[in-house]
Structure formats: C-alpha cells, structure tokens
C-alpha cells in the first residue's frame, strides 16, 4: 500500500511514504493561501495522485484538506476516479462529518461517472444522430416493430405507424398488464398470428417491446451501445413526442413499468401459488403471514411466525383464497352495477392522481436545488480554468507540471459537471412531462373499468388457471392494500376502492 499522510494533528506537512523503501520524506509544507491555483501544496497533492504515488491518503480532518467547498468537490471526484481512499484521523471525524447536504448532492453526481466514460466514447457518432432525432427524423437502421419507414427528400426519413403491427403491440402490452409473462405472451402471439411468424417471437423480443419508449410516440436512439459497446445507455436520445406515432398511452406505459419493477424486486410475485401472499396480515401482531407448501396431496397453509408459538395460527390456503377472492369479485360486480359506487371509485382515483402530482412537484423542487448547485459548481470550475489559462503567459507551463495536471483535472471535472447538468435537465423535462399527464375524465374512466372487467372475463374463460392466477395477483395489486385476518378468522379487506 502506498500511503500519503496529510496534515496530521497540527502539522501542515504532508508526508509521502513509500513502503518499499520504508522511508518517510516530506514533500511540501505550505498551506498558507486559500486560493486554489496558488495553493502549491494542493496542486502537488493532485499531481502525486494522478501519478499514482499513493492509494490511501491520511488526513487529520476535512478542513485541513481544504476549507473550500469547490476544492473539496474536485478532490472527491478525483479520488473517486483514481480509486484513492481518504482516511480522516481526528477522533470522530469521518466522511459524514462534512456538510451532509454537500455529501448527498455529490453522491448523486458520482453515480454518473460511468456514464461520463460512455459519453466521451460515443460523443462523435452521437452528435450527428442527435441532430436527426431532435428534428424527429429516424437516425437509420430498421424501424422498431410497429412502424415503417417513410422516406422523404434528402434522406429525411421519418417513422409511420403500421396499423397491423401496432395492433399486435397493443395486444402485447395488454396481455402483460393482465399478468401474462413474456414467455406466455410469445406463445399466444405465435399461435394467434401464424402469418406473422417471420418475427420469431421470443421472450426477449416481447421484453424489448414492453420496454421500448418508441411506442409512446418518441424516436429513441442509443438504447443499446451496439455490438461494440453492449452496455445499455441509461439516457438515450429522444425526440419530442410525435402524437400521431403514439401506439401506447402514458397510462398503460406507467402501469407496465410498475409491474416490471415489482417483478424485478420480487421475481415470484406473479407466479407464486399463494394468491394472497404479501397481502395477508396477522390481526393480532400486524406481521405479514408466511406461506408453506406441505408437499403433494397435503394442504398449503398461511401462518403467522411470530414468537408466540410458530404454528399457533395456521390457515388453510385454498379455503381462505376462495373466500376472499369471491368477496372481492362480489364487491367489484357491485361497484360496476351502481352509479354511486362508480363515483367512489373515481374519487379514489382522483385522490391518487393528486398525490402523484404532489410527489412530482416535490421531486421537481429537489431536482431544481441540485441543478442550481451544479450550475454554481460549473461556474466556479470555469472561473478556475479561465484563471489558470490566463496565467499561461507569465508561467512556463512546461516547467510547472502541477499546474498542467491541475488544469487537466479541472477540465475533466468540468465535463463531468456538464454531463450531470444534462442529466438533471432531462430529469426535469421528464418530470414536467409527467406533471402534464391529464386526469382521465369520468367517462373515459368508466370505459377503462369496463374494458378491464371484460378482459378478466375473457381470460378466466379462455386461458388456463395459471394465467388466471397471475391476473388475480395483478388485480389484488391494483385494488387491495392489505387483508387483515384474526385468529378467529375474522377478515377485513383494506382497499382504496371499497370498504
Ligand atoms: Zn401474529
């Protein structure tokens, strides 16, 4: 390990220790000035860091390293990139002693380091295509499924919806929303549209369809880095929304996204044989009930594993599932049969929508704070660079290598900040877009519920029971918060929509 000690205790010397020669020699001892470019010590520190002279830095305290927030951010960035650990020696001093807000802010930015690399590599190709995309033109290559190319003059190619393919895309999204897995969807589509089998529907092609933002009416490019760079770019280039190219509504897209992230965190959420898993709560202690499959021919059970006695509270799974699902079915039928219930349902939806907008507004404020900080940081960085390049005439840069390295580091830090600025701008844009999503009218809402229940009917009649079970899981997810059950088998269903 190569170690550097900086300003231990009250000494302002920093010591560079080479463990091989086991000798300590001071390299610098000056920390008088507070301005970066004239702070020789700090410049040398950066210089040594870049040369790989040490991989761990021991420093007495944060303010001993630098009292300047901007310098501190630059150093944090460099150390992170160069894989240098910083150890603070003052008792009680650790990473979190520093201004918590600055730490959090910077941690956000650091998440984007990997992206910086990717962006630098792809920057040139990106520019040309970005121009096209921003002008709602297709950048080249085969169109996404659901669209055809529309060749205009001077290579101005646009996308146009292909009606037949668009219908299949819609069906794929709806099947996914009704609980079908990509594998089941691929089978269903292959079977239903044999004339379309040149597409060779697979799990992956279904997955890529339900993840493709093109269907919202955008032209999206750079989703994947191609064969050379298969890493997925988190921020693809996107055109503005082209309304006539919209195949999937925002609302459906958001629902699909919700299910995808649910399955990512809980892969068996839809395929579990326990229909009420995660929803059943013990009425005595409030814990979620556990599930147990006792093997073939034996009963499946839900039980509370609270310390009182593990098998005290044990319920026959099939019995309780039938009871509760028929109860929910009853309530939904009830709901659909009466105008007054509709109103309740709709009001609950309006409330949810308002909550969502409130959350988005809060997120926007936070993003905006972050944005202001990045801008301020960027200005500082530019000022430093400007000052350093101004001194070029007075100082022989060739001689003062540390100045060179500092300038280099500042430039790199600047592009890091620029990319962060861009990312936050895109997030702000997306946030504004989501805030503009309109509240669905009562009429449309009614249509949607009717459509959903029809879907339930067709699925329960036509498809095998596994798909039906998956659908029930989604139905529960959308309607139920929890189901409280007590020892004496009293059941209470907690739902936004019905009591
Ligand atoms: Zn319990």
Coordinates of C-alpha atoms in Angstrom, one line a residue, residues 6-496:
X6 CA -1.5 15.0 5.1
X7 CA -1.5 17.5 7.9
X8 CA -1.6 15.0 10.8
X9 CA -2.5 16.7 14.0
X10 CA -1.4 20.2 13.8
X11 CA 1.5 19.8 11.4
X12 CA 0.9 21.1 8.0
X13 CA 3.4 18.9 6.4
X14 CA 2.3 16.1 4.3
X15 CA 4.4 13.0 4.1
X16 CA 4.7 10.6 1.3
X17 CA 5.6 7.2 2.5
X18 CA 7.0 4.6 0.2
X19 CA 6.6 1.3 2.0
X20 CA 9.2 -0.4 -0.2
X21 CA 11.9 1.9 0.9
X22 CA 10.2 2.4 4.3
X23 CA 11.3 5.9 4.4
X24 CA 9.2 9.0 5.0
X25 CA 10.1 12.2 3.3
X26 CA 8.3 15.4 3.4
X27 CA 7.4 16.9 0.1
X28 CA 5.7 20.0 0.9
X29 CA 4.9 22.1 3.9
X30 CA 2.9 25.0 2.7
X31 CA -0.7 25.7 3.3
X32 CA -0.9 29.4 3.8
X33 CA -3.1 30.6 0.9
X34 CA -6.7 29.7 0.3
X35 CA -6.9 30.2 -3.4
X36 CA -6.6 27.1 -5.5
X37 CA -4.2 28.0 -8.2
X38 CA -1.7 29.4 -5.8
X39 CA -2.0 26.6 -3.3
X40 CA 1.1 24.8 -4.3
X41 CA 0.5 22.0 -1.8
X42 CA -2.8 21.1 -3.1
X43 CA -1.6 21.1 -6.7
X44 CA 1.2 18.8 -5.7
X45 CA -1.3 16.5 -4.0
X46 CA -3.3 16.3 -7.2
X47 CA -0.2 15.8 -9.2
X48 CA 1.0 12.9 -7.0
X49 CA -2.4 11.4 -7.0
X50 CA -2.5 11.4 -10.8
X51 CA 0.9 9.8 -11.0
X52 CA -0.3 7.0 -8.7
X53 CA 2.2 7.9 -6.0
X54 CA -0.2 6.8 -3.3
X55 CA -3.5 5.0 -3.0
X56 CA -4.5 6.0 0.5
X57 CA -4.5 9.5 1.9
X58 CA -4.4 10.1 5.7
X59 CA -5.5 13.5 6.7
X60 CA -6.2 14.9 10.1
X61 CA -9.6 16.5 9.3
X62 CA -11.8 17.8 6.4
X63 CA -10.9 21.4 7.0
X64 CA -7.2 20.5 7.0
X65 CA -7.5 19.2 3.5
X66 CA -9.4 22.2 2.2
X67 CA -11.9 24.7 3.6
X68 CA -13.2 25.4 0.2
X69 CA -16.4 23.5 -0.9
X70 CA -15.4 23.7 -4.6
X71 CA -12.0 22.3 -4.0
X72 CA -13.4 19.6 -1.8
X73 CA -15.8 18.5 -4.6
X74 CA -13.0 18.4 -7.1
X75 CA -10.8 16.4 -4.8
X76 CA -13.7 14.0 -4.0
X77 CA -14.2 13.5 -7.7
X78 CA -10.5 12.8 -8.4
X79 CA -10.1 10.5 -5.5
X80 CA -13.1 8.5 -6.5
X81 CA -11.9 8.2 -10.1
X82 CA -8.4 7.3 -9.1
X83 CA -9.6 4.8 -6.5
X84 CA -7.9 6.6 -3.7
X85 CA -9.2 6.1 -0.1
X86 CA -9.2 9.0 2.2
X87 CA -8.9 8.3 5.9
X88 CA -9.6 11.1 8.4
X89 CA -7.6 10.8 11.6
X90 CA -9.2 13.2 14.0
X91 CA -11.3 11.3 16.5
X92 CA -15.0 11.5 15.5
X93 CA -14.1 12.7 12.0
X94 CA -15.5 10.6 9.2
X95 CA -17.0 11.2 5.8
X96 CA -20.3 12.2 7.2
X97 CA -18.9 14.9 9.5
X98 CA -18.7 17.1 6.4
X99 CA -21.7 19.1 5.4
X100 CA -24.3 16.4 5.0
X101 CA -26.1 18.2 2.2
X102 CA -23.0 18.6 0.1
X103 CA -22.2 14.9 0.6
X104 CA -25.6 13.8 -0.6
X105 CA -25.5 16.1 -3.5
X106 CA -22.1 14.9 -4.6
X107 CA -23.0 11.3 -4.2
X108 CA -25.8 11.8 -6.6
X109 CA -23.4 13.2 -9.1
X110 CA -20.9 10.4 -8.7
X111 CA -23.5 7.9 -9.8
X112 CA -22.9 9.3 -13.3
X113 CA -19.2 8.6 -13.5
X114 CA -19.7 5.5 -15.6
X115 CA -21.8 7.5 -17.9
X116 CA -19.2 10.1 -18.4
X117 CA -16.9 7.4 -19.9
X118 CA -19.6 6.1 -22.2
X119 CA -20.5 9.6 -23.3
X120 CA -16.9 10.6 -24.1
X121 CA -16.5 7.5 -26.3
X122 CA -19.8 7.8 -28.2
X123 CA -19.7 11.6 -28.4
X124 CA -18.9 12.0 -32.1
X125 CA -21.4 9.4 -33.5
X126 CA -23.9 10.8 -31.2
X127 CA -23.7 14.4 -32.4
X128 CA -24.8 13.5 -36.0
X129 CA -27.7 11.3 -34.9
X130 CA -28.7 13.6 -32.1
X131 CA -29.3 16.3 -34.7
X132 CA -31.6 13.9 -36.6
X133 CA -33.5 12.7 -33.6
X134 CA -34.0 16.2 -32.2
X135 CA -35.6 17.0 -35.6
X136 CA -37.9 14.0 -35.3
X137 CA -36.1 12.1 -38.0
X138 CA -35.1 8.4 -38.0
X139 CA -31.4 8.0 -37.5
X140 CA -31.0 4.9 -39.6
X141 CA -31.4 1.1 -39.3
X142 CA -34.6 -0.9 -39.3
X143 CA -37.6 0.7 -37.7
X144 CA -39.0 -0.6 -34.4
X145 CA -41.7 -3.2 -34.7
X146 CA -45.0 -1.3 -35.1
X147 CA -43.6 1.3 -37.5
X148 CA -42.5 1.6 -41.1
X149 CA -40.0 3.9 -42.7
X150 CA -41.3 6.9 -44.5
X151 CA -38.6 8.2 -46.8
X152 CA -38.6 11.9 -47.6
X153 CA -36.4 14.1 -49.7
X154 CA -32.7 14.5 -48.9
X155 CA -32.5 11.4 -46.6
X156 CA -35.1 12.9 -44.3
X157 CA -36.6 9.6 -43.1
X158 CA -39.4 9.6 -40.6
X159 CA -41.4 6.8 -38.9
X160 CA -45.1 6.0 -39.6
X161 CA -47.3 3.7 -37.7
X162 CA -48.0 0.3 -39.3
X163 CA -51.6 -0.4 -38.4
X164 CA -51.4 -4.2 -38.2
X165 CA -48.2 -4.3 -36.2
X166 CA -49.5 -1.6 -33.9
X167 CA -52.5 -3.7 -33.0
X168 CA -50.2 -6.6 -32.1
X169 CA -48.0 -4.2 -30.0
X170 CA -51.1 -3.0 -28.1
X171 CA -52.2 -6.6 -27.5
X172 CA -48.7 -7.5 -26.1
X173 CA -48.9 -4.6 -23.6
X174 CA -52.5 -5.5 -22.6
X175 CA -51.5 -9.2 -22.1
X176 CA -48.6 -8.1 -19.9
X177 CA -50.9 -5.9 -17.9
X178 CA -53.3 -8.8 -17.4
X179 CA -50.5 -10.8 -15.8
X180 CA -49.1 -12.9 -18.7
X181 CA -45.3 -13.5 -18.6
X182 CA -43.2 -12.7 -21.7
X183 CA -43.0 -16.4 -22.3
X184 CA -46.8 -16.9 -22.3
X185 CA -47.2 -13.8 -24.5
X186 CA -44.7 -15.1 -27.1
X187 CA -46.7 -18.4 -27.2
X188 CA -50.0 -16.6 -27.5
X189 CA -48.9 -14.3 -30.2
X190 CA -47.2 -17.0 -32.2
X191 CA -50.4 -19.0 -32.1
X192 CA -52.8 -16.2 -32.8
X193 CA -50.9 -14.6 -35.7
X194 CA -49.2 -17.5 -37.6
X195 CA -48.8 -15.3 -40.7
X196 CA -46.6 -13.0 -38.6
X197 CA -44.1 -15.7 -37.6
X198 CA -41.2 -14.3 -39.5
X199 CA -40.8 -12.1 -36.4
X200 CA -39.9 -15.3 -34.4
X201 CA -41.5 -14.1 -31.2
X202 CA -39.3 -14.9 -28.2
X203 CA -39.1 -14.0 -24.6
X204 CA -36.5 -11.4 -25.4
X205 CA -38.4 -9.8 -28.3
X206 CA -41.5 -9.5 -26.1
X207 CA -39.4 -8.0 -23.3
X208 CA -37.8 -5.5 -25.7
X209 CA -41.3 -4.4 -27.0
X210 CA -42.7 -3.7 -23.5
X211 CA -39.5 -1.7 -22.7
X212 CA -39.4 0.4 -25.9
X213 CA -40.3 4.0 -25.4
X214 CA -40.9 4.4 -29.1
X215 CA -44.4 3.3 -28.6
X216 CA -45.2 6.4 -26.7
X217 CA -44.5 8.4 -29.9
X218 CA -40.8 9.2 -29.4
X219 CA -38.0 8.5 -31.7
X220 CA -35.5 6.9 -29.5
X221 CA -31.8 6.3 -30.3
X222 CA -28.9 4.8 -28.5
X223 CA -30.9 2.4 -26.4
X224 CA -28.1 0.0 -26.7
X225 CA -24.5 0.7 -27.5
X226 CA -24.4 -1.8 -30.4
X227 CA -22.2 -4.8 -30.7
X228 CA -19.1 -2.9 -29.8
X229 CA -20.5 -1.4 -26.6
X230 CA -23.4 -3.5 -25.5
X231 CA -23.8 -1.6 -22.2
X232 CA -27.2 -0.1 -22.1
X233 CA -27.2 3.7 -22.1
X234 CA -29.3 5.0 -19.3
X235 CA -30.1 8.2 -21.1
X236 CA -30.9 7.5 -24.8
X237 CA -31.5 10.4 -27.1
X238 CA -35.2 11.1 -27.5
X239 CA -37.2 13.2 -30.0
X240 CA -40.1 15.2 -28.8
X241 CA -43.4 13.4 -28.7
X242 CA -44.9 12.8 -32.1
X243 CA -48.6 12.4 -31.3
X244 CA -49.6 10.5 -34.5
X245 CA -46.9 7.9 -33.7
X246 CA -48.3 7.1 -30.3
X247 CA -49.3 3.4 -30.0
X248 CA -49.3 3.1 -26.2
X249 CA -50.7 5.7 -23.8
X250 CA -48.7 7.1 -21.0
X251 CA -51.1 5.5 -18.5
X252 CA -50.5 1.9 -19.9
X253 CA -46.8 2.5 -20.1
X254 CA -46.7 3.6 -16.4
X255 CA -48.7 0.5 -15.4
X256 CA -46.3 -1.8 -17.3
X257 CA -43.4 -0.1 -15.7
X258 CA -44.8 -0.6 -12.3
X259 CA -45.3 -4.4 -12.8
X260 CA -41.8 -4.7 -14.3
X261 CA -40.1 -3.1 -11.3
X262 CA -42.3 -5.1 -9.0
X263 CA -41.1 -8.4 -10.6
X264 CA -37.5 -7.2 -10.6
X265 CA -37.7 -6.8 -6.8
X266 CA -39.9 -9.8 -6.2
X267 CA -39.5 -12.3 -9.1
X268 CA -42.1 -14.7 -7.9
X269 CA -44.8 -12.1 -7.2
X270 CA -47.0 -13.3 -10.1
X271 CA -46.1 -16.9 -10.3
X272 CA -46.5 -17.8 -6.6
X273 CA -49.2 -20.5 -5.9
X274 CA -50.1 -18.4 -2.9
X275 CA -52.6 -16.0 -4.3
X276 CA -52.8 -13.9 -1.1
X277 CA -49.0 -13.8 -0.4
X278 CA -47.9 -10.3 0.7
X279 CA -51.4 -9.2 1.3
X280 CA -52.5 -11.2 4.3
X281 CA -51.6 -9.6 7.7
X282 CA -52.0 -11.2 11.2
X283 CA -54.7 -9.3 13.0
X284 CA -53.0 -10.0 16.4
X285 CA -49.5 -8.8 15.8
X286 CA -49.6 -7.0 12.4
X287 CA -47.0 -9.2 10.7
X288 CA -47.4 -10.4 7.2
X289 CA -48.4 -14.1 7.1
X290 CA -45.9 -16.6 5.8
X291 CA -46.7 -19.4 3.3
X292 CA -45.9 -23.0 3.5
X293 CA -46.4 -25.7 0.9
X294 CA -46.6 -29.1 2.7
X295 CA -46.0 -31.1 -0.4
X296 CA -48.1 -33.2 -2.8
X297 CA -51.5 -34.1 -1.6
X298 CA -51.2 -32.1 1.6
X299 CA -52.6 -28.7 2.3
X300 CA -51.0 -25.4 1.6
X301 CA -51.2 -23.0 4.5
X302 CA -50.6 -19.4 5.6
X303 CA -49.3 -18.9 9.1
X304 CA -48.0 -16.3 11.5
X305 CA -44.4 -17.0 12.6
X306 CA -44.5 -14.5 15.4
X307 CA -42.6 -15.7 18.5
X308 CA -45.7 -16.8 20.5
X309 CA -45.7 -20.3 19.1
X310 CA -45.0 -20.8 15.4
X311 CA -47.9 -23.0 14.4
X312 CA -50.5 -21.4 16.7
X313 CA -52.1 -19.6 13.8
X314 CA -52.4 -21.6 10.7
X315 CA -55.0 -21.2 7.9
X316 CA -55.9 -23.5 5.0
X317 CA -54.7 -21.6 2.0
X318 CA -57.2 -22.8 -0.6
X319 CA -60.1 -22.1 1.7
X320 CA -59.2 -18.5 2.5
X321 CA -58.2 -17.7 -1.1
X322 CA -61.6 -18.8 -2.4
X323 CA -63.4 -16.9 0.3
X324 CA -61.5 -13.6 -0.2
X325 CA -61.4 -13.7 -4.0
X326 CA -65.2 -14.3 -4.2
X327 CA -65.6 -11.4 -1.8
X328 CA -63.5 -9.1 -3.9
X329 CA -65.4 -10.3 -7.1
X330 CA -68.6 -9.5 -5.4
X331 CA -67.5 -6.0 -4.5
X332 CA -66.3 -5.3 -8.0
X333 CA -69.5 -6.5 -9.5
X334 CA -71.3 -4.4 -7.0
X335 CA -69.2 -1.4 -7.9
X336 CA -70.0 -1.8 -11.6
X337 CA -73.7 -2.1 -11.1
X338 CA -74.2 1.2 -9.3
X339 CA -73.5 4.7 -10.4
X340 CA -72.8 5.8 -6.8
X341 CA -70.1 3.2 -6.5
X342 CA -68.5 4.4 -9.7
X343 CA -68.3 7.8 -8.1
X344 CA -66.4 6.4 -5.1
X345 CA -64.1 4.6 -7.4
X346 CA -63.5 7.7 -9.5
X347 CA -62.9 9.9 -6.5
X348 CA -60.3 7.5 -5.1
X349 CA -58.6 7.7 -8.5
X350 CA -58.7 11.5 -8.4
X351 CA -57.1 11.5 -5.0
X352 CA -54.4 9.1 -6.1
X353 CA -53.7 11.4 -9.1
X354 CA -53.4 14.4 -6.9
X355 CA -51.0 12.6 -4.6
X356 CA -48.9 11.7 -7.6
X357 CA -48.7 15.3 -8.8
X358 CA -47.8 16.4 -5.3
X359 CA -45.0 14.0 -5.2
X360 CA -43.8 15.1 -8.7
X361 CA -43.7 18.7 -7.6
X362 CA -41.6 17.8 -4.5
X363 CA -39.2 15.9 -6.7
X364 CA -39.0 18.8 -9.0
X365 CA -38.0 21.2 -6.2
X366 CA -35.3 18.8 -5.1
X367 CA -34.0 18.4 -8.7
X368 CA -34.0 22.1 -9.1
X369 CA -31.9 22.6 -6.0
X370 CA -29.5 20.0 -7.3
X371 CA -29.5 21.8 -10.7
X372 CA -28.6 25.1 -9.1
X373 CA -25.7 23.6 -7.2
X374 CA -24.3 22.0 -10.4
X375 CA -24.6 25.3 -12.2
X376 CA -22.8 27.1 -9.4
X377 CA -20.1 24.4 -9.3
X378 CA -19.7 24.7 -13.1
X379 CA -19.3 28.4 -12.9
X380 CA -16.6 28.0 -10.3
X381 CA -14.8 25.4 -12.4
X382 CA -14.9 27.6 -15.5
X383 CA -13.5 30.5 -13.5
X384 CA -10.6 28.4 -12.2
X385 CA -9.9 27.2 -15.7
X386 CA -10.0 30.7 -17.1
X387 CA -7.6 32.0 -14.4
X388 CA -5.2 29.1 -15.0
X389 CA -5.1 29.6 -18.8
X390 CA -4.7 33.4 -18.2
X391 CA -1.5 32.8 -16.2
X392 CA -0.1 30.9 -19.1
X393 CA 1.9 33.9 -20.4
X394 CA 3.5 34.5 -17.1
X395 CA 4.4 31.0 -16.0
X396 CA 6.1 28.4 -18.1
X397 CA 3.6 25.6 -18.0
X398 CA 6.1 23.1 -19.3
X399 CA 8.1 23.7 -16.1
X400 CA 5.2 23.7 -13.8
X401 CA 3.7 20.3 -14.4
X402 CA 1.5 20.5 -11.4
X403 CA -0.3 23.4 -13.0
X404 CA -0.8 21.4 -16.1
X405 CA -2.2 18.4 -14.2
X406 CA -4.5 20.7 -12.2
X407 CA -5.8 22.3 -15.4
X408 CA -6.3 18.8 -16.9
X409 CA -8.2 17.7 -13.8
X410 CA -10.4 20.8 -13.8
X411 CA -11.3 20.3 -17.4
X412 CA -12.2 16.7 -16.7
X413 CA -14.2 17.7 -13.7
X414 CA -15.9 20.3 -15.9
X415 CA -17.1 17.7 -18.4
X416 CA -18.3 15.6 -15.5
X417 CA -20.4 18.5 -14.3
X418 CA -21.7 19.3 -17.8
X419 CA -23.0 15.7 -18.1
X420 CA -24.6 16.0 -14.7
X421 CA -26.2 19.2 -15.8
X422 CA -27.6 17.5 -18.9
X423 CA -28.9 14.5 -16.9
X424 CA -30.7 16.8 -14.4
X425 CA -32.1 18.8 -17.3
X426 CA -33.5 15.6 -18.8
X427 CA -34.9 14.5 -15.4
X428 CA -36.6 17.9 -15.1
X429 CA -38.0 17.6 -18.5
X430 CA -39.4 14.1 -17.8
X431 CA -40.8 15.4 -14.5
X432 CA -42.6 18.3 -16.3
X433 CA -43.9 15.8 -18.9
X434 CA -45.4 13.6 -16.2
X435 CA -46.9 16.5 -14.4
X436 CA -48.7 17.4 -17.6
X437 CA -50.4 14.0 -17.8
X438 CA -54.1 14.8 -17.6
X439 CA -56.6 13.5 -15.2
X440 CA -58.8 11.0 -17.1
X441 CA -62.4 12.1 -17.4
X442 CA -65.1 10.2 -15.6
X443 CA -66.5 8.9 -18.9
X444 CA -63.1 7.6 -20.0
X445 CA -62.6 6.1 -16.6
X446 CA -65.8 4.2 -16.9
X447 CA -64.8 2.8 -20.3
X448 CA -61.5 1.7 -18.8
X449 CA -63.1 -0.2 -16.0
X450 CA -65.5 -1.9 -18.3
X451 CA -62.6 -2.9 -20.5
X452 CA -60.7 -4.3 -17.6
X453 CA -63.5 -6.4 -16.4
X454 CA -64.2 -7.7 -19.9
X455 CA -60.5 -8.7 -20.0
X456 CA -61.0 -10.6 -16.8
X457 CA -64.0 -12.4 -18.2
X458 CA -62.2 -13.5 -21.4
X459 CA -59.1 -14.6 -19.5
X460 CA -60.9 -16.6 -16.9
X461 CA -62.9 -18.4 -19.6
X462 CA -60.3 -19.0 -22.3
X463 CA -57.0 -19.4 -20.6
X464 CA -55.6 -22.0 -18.2
X465 CA -55.7 -21.4 -14.5
X466 CA -52.1 -20.4 -14.2
X467 CA -52.7 -17.2 -16.2
X468 CA -55.9 -16.6 -14.3
X469 CA -53.9 -16.8 -11.0
X470 CA -51.4 -14.2 -12.4
X471 CA -54.3 -12.0 -13.3
X472 CA -55.7 -12.3 -9.8
X473 CA -52.3 -11.2 -8.4
X474 CA -52.4 -8.1 -10.5
X475 CA -56.0 -7.4 -9.6
X476 CA -55.0 -7.6 -5.9
X477 CA -52.1 -5.4 -6.5
X478 CA -54.2 -2.7 -8.1
X479 CA -57.1 -2.8 -5.7
X480 CA -56.0 -4.2 -2.3
X481 CA -53.7 -2.7 0.3
X482 CA -53.9 -5.5 2.8
X483 CA -56.2 -8.2 4.2
X484 CA -56.3 -8.4 8.0
X485 CA -57.2 -11.8 9.4
X486 CA -57.5 -12.7 13.1
X487 CA -57.3 -16.0 15.0
X488 CA -61.0 -16.5 14.9
X489 CA -60.8 -16.0 11.1
X490 CA -62.4 -12.6 11.0
X491 CA -61.5 -11.0 7.7
X492 CA -61.1 -7.3 6.9
X493 CA -60.2 -6.1 3.5
X494 CA -58.4 -2.8 3.3
X495 CA -58.8 -1.1 -0.1
X496 CA -58.8 2.3 -1.5

